[in-house]
Short mmCIF file of C-alpha atoms in Angstrom, two decimals:
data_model
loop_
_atom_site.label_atom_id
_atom_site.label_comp_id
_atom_site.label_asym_id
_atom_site.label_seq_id
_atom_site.Cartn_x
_atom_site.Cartn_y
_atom_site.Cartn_z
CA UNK A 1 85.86 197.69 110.16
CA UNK A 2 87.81 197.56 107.16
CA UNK A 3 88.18 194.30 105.06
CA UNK A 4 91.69 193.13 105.75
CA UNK A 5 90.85 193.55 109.31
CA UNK A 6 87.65 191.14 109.11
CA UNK A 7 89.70 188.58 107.48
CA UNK A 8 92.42 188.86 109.71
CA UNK A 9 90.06 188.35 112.76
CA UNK A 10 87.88 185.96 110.80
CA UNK A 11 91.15 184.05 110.56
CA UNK A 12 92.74 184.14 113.97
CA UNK A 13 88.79 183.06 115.04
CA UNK A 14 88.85 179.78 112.96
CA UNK A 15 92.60 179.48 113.70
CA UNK A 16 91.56 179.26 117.72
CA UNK A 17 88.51 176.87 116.87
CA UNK A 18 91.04 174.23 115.50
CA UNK A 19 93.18 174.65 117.98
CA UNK A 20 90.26 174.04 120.54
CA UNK A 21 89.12 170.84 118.71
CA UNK A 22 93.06 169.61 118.92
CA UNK A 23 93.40 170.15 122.62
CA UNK A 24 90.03 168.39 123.26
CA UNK A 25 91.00 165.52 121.31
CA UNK A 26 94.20 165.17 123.16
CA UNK A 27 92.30 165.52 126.40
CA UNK A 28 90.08 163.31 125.79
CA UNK A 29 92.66 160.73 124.69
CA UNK A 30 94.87 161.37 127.94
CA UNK A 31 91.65 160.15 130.09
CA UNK A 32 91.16 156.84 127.79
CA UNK A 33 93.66 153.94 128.08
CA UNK A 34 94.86 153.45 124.35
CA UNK A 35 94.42 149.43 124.29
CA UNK A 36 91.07 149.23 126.14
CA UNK A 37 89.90 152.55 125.92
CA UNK A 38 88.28 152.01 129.63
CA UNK A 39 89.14 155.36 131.65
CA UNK A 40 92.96 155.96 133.09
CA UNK A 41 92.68 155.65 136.78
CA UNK A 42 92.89 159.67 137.44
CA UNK A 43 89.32 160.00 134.87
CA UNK A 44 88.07 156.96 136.10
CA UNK A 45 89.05 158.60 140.30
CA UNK A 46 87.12 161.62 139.37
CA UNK A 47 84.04 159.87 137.91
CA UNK A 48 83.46 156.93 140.67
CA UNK A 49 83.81 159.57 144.08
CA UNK A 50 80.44 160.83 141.95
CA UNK A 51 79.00 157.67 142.37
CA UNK A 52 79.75 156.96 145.33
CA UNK A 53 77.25 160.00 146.79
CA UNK A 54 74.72 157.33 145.66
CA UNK A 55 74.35 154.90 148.84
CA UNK A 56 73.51 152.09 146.23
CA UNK A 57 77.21 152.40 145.08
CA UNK A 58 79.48 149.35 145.09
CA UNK A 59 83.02 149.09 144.04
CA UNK A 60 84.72 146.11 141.70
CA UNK A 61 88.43 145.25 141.91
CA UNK A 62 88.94 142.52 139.12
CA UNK A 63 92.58 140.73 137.97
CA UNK A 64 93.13 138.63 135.19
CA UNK A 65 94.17 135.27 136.79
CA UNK A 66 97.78 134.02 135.34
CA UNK A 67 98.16 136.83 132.91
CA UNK A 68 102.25 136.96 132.80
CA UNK A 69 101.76 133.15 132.38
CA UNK A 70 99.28 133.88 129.21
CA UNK A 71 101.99 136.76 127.98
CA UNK A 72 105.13 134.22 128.22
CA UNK A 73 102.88 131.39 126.73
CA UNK A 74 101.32 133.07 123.89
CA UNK A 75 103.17 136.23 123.87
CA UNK A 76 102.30 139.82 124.44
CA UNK A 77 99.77 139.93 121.62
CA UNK A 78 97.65 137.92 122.71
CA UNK A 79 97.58 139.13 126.37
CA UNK A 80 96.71 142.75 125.14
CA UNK A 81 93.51 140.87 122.84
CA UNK A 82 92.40 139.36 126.61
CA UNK A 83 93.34 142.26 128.25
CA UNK A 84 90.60 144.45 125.97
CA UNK A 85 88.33 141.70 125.94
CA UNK A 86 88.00 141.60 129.53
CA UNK A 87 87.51 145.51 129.59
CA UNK A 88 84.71 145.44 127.15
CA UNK A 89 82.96 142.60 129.62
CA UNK A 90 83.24 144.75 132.66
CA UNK A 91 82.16 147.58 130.89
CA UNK A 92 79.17 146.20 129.01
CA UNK A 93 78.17 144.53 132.51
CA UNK A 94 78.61 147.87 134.39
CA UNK A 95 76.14 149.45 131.96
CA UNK A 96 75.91 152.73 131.07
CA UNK A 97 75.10 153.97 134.75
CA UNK A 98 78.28 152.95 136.09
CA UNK A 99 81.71 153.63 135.43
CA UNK A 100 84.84 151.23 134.44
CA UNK A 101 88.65 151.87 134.76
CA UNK A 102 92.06 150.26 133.85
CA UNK A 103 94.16 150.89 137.05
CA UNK A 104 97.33 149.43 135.22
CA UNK A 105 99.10 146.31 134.54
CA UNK A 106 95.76 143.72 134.61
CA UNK A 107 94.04 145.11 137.01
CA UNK A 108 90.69 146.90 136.77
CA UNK A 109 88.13 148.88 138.67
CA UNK A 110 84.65 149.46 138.10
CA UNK A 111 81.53 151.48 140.28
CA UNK A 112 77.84 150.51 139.53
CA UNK A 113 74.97 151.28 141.82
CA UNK A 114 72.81 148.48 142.32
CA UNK A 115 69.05 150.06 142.06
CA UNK A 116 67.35 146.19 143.10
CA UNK A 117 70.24 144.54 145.09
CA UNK A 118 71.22 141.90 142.82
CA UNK A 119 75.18 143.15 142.84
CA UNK A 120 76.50 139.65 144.12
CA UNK A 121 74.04 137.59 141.52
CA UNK A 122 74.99 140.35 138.51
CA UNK A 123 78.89 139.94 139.86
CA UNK A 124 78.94 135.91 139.95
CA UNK A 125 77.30 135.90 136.48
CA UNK A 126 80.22 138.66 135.36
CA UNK A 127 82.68 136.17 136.02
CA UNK A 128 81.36 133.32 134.09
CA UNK A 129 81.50 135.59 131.42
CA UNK A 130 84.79 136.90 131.95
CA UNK A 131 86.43 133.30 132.06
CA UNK A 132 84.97 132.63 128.81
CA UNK A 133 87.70 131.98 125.67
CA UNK A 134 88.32 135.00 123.58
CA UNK A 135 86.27 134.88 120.66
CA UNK A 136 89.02 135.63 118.23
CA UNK A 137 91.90 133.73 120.00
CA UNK A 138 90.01 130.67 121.88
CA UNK A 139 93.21 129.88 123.26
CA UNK A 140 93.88 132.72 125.27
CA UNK A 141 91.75 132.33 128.12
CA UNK A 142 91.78 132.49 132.08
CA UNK A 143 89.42 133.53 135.05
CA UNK A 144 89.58 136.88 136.51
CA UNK A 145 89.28 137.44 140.38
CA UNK A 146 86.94 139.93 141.27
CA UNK A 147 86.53 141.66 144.82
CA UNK A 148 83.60 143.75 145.95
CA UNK A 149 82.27 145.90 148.65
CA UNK A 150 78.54 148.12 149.21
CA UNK A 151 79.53 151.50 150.06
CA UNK A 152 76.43 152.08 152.31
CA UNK A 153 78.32 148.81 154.54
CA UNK A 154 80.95 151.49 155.03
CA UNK A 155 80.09 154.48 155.48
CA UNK A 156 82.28 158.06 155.42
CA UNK A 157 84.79 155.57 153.74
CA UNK A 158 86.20 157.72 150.66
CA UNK A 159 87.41 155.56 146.99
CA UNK A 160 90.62 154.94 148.15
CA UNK A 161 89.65 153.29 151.49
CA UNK A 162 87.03 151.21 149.40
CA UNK A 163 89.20 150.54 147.03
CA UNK A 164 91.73 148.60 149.93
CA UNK A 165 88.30 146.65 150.75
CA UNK A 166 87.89 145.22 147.27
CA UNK A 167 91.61 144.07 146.79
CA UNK A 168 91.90 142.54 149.76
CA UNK A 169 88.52 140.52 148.87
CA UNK A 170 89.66 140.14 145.19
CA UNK A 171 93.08 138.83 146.63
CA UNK A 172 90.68 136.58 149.19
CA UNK A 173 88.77 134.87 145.48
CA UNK A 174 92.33 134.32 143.99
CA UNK A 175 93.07 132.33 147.35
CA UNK A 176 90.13 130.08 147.82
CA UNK A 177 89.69 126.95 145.80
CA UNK A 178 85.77 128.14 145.53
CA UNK A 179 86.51 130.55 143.53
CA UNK A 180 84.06 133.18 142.29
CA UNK A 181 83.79 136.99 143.58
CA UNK A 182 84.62 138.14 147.14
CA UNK A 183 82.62 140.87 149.07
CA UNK A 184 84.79 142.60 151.54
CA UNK A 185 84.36 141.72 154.69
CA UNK A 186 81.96 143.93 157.12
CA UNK A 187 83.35 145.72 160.20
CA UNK A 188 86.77 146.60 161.08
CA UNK A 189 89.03 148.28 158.26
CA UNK A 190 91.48 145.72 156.48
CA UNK A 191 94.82 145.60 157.23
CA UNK A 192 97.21 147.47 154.51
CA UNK A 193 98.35 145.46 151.63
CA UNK A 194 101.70 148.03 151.26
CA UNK A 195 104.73 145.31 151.08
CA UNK A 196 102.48 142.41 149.75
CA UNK A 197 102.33 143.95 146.14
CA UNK A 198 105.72 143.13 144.29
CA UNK A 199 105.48 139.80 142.50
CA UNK A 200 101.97 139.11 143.11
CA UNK A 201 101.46 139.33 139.02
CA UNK A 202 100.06 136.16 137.78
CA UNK A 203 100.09 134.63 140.84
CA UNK A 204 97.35 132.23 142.17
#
């Protein structure tokens, strides 16, 4: 092989290794949400039906209480410093076993497997900790509903049908004047919240 043509493959080689490193970078960005960097829903989809082969899985809906109240009252700003503070709770809670998402809007999903069954003590203690001020804005504050369900309580149930379970428990917290998480009820499958979404921001 002459020398020209080394160089010229020698260059097309290197040329296809940065272009590699560039489309794994933008991949890799497309599966992050850019203000908490939690997983988009599609990543975070792909990653929790994993988990849920485990029969220890259980699924987390959690909504920041009164958030277009917090944007109008302290401005956006400050409701995208809560909205990343809340992510990096959930996910530091989750640990590194489980797996956190940012559906949209406020609203977030997470799937841990509880290996000792202490999901409903871990979950009550996650939202003391997710009501508590924002370090660097202590005025920007609220409580976030959370709604849970055990995947082995439901079995042959796929994410999406799970997923129905949680809101309509997390929906169930934002109701009650206890407060605190909600764990899906057991037995028959909940009724369809399709109609009951529009406006429900920042209410209760």
């Amino acid at each position: 092989m002459s020398t020209l043509a080394a160089l010229l493959l020698a260059g097309a080689a290197f040329g296809w290794a940065v272009h590699a490193r560039w489309l794994h970078r933008r991949l890799t960005t497309a599966r992050h949400d850019p203000l908490t960097g939690l997983w988009t829903r599609d990543a975070f989809t792909r990653r929790a039906r994993r988990l849920l082969r485990d029969p220890r899985a259980v699924v987390v809906l959690a909504d920041v209480d009164h958030f277009k109240q917090i944007n109008d009252t302290h401005g956006h700003a400050a409701g995208d410093v809560l909205l990343a503070t809340v992510a990096a709770r959930l996910a530091h809670s989750t640990g590194p076993g489980g797996v956190v998402g940012r559906l949209g809007g406020d609203e977030f999903a997470a799937v841990l497997i509880d290996r000792d069954g202490t999901a409903a003590d871990q979950l009550h203690t996650l939202a003391r900790i997710l009501a508590r001020p924002v370090d660097n804005a202590p005025d920007v504050h609220t409580t976030v509903s959370l709604g849970w369900v055990r995947a082995v309580d439901h079995r042959g149930e796929d994410l999406s049908a799970l997923l129905r379970r949680a809101d309509e428990a997390m929906y169930a917290a934002k109701r009650s004047s206890r407060g605190g998480p909600r764990r899906a009820r057991l037995g028959k499958i909940l009724g369809s919240v399709a109609g009951r979404r529009p406006g429900r921001r920042g209410a209760a």
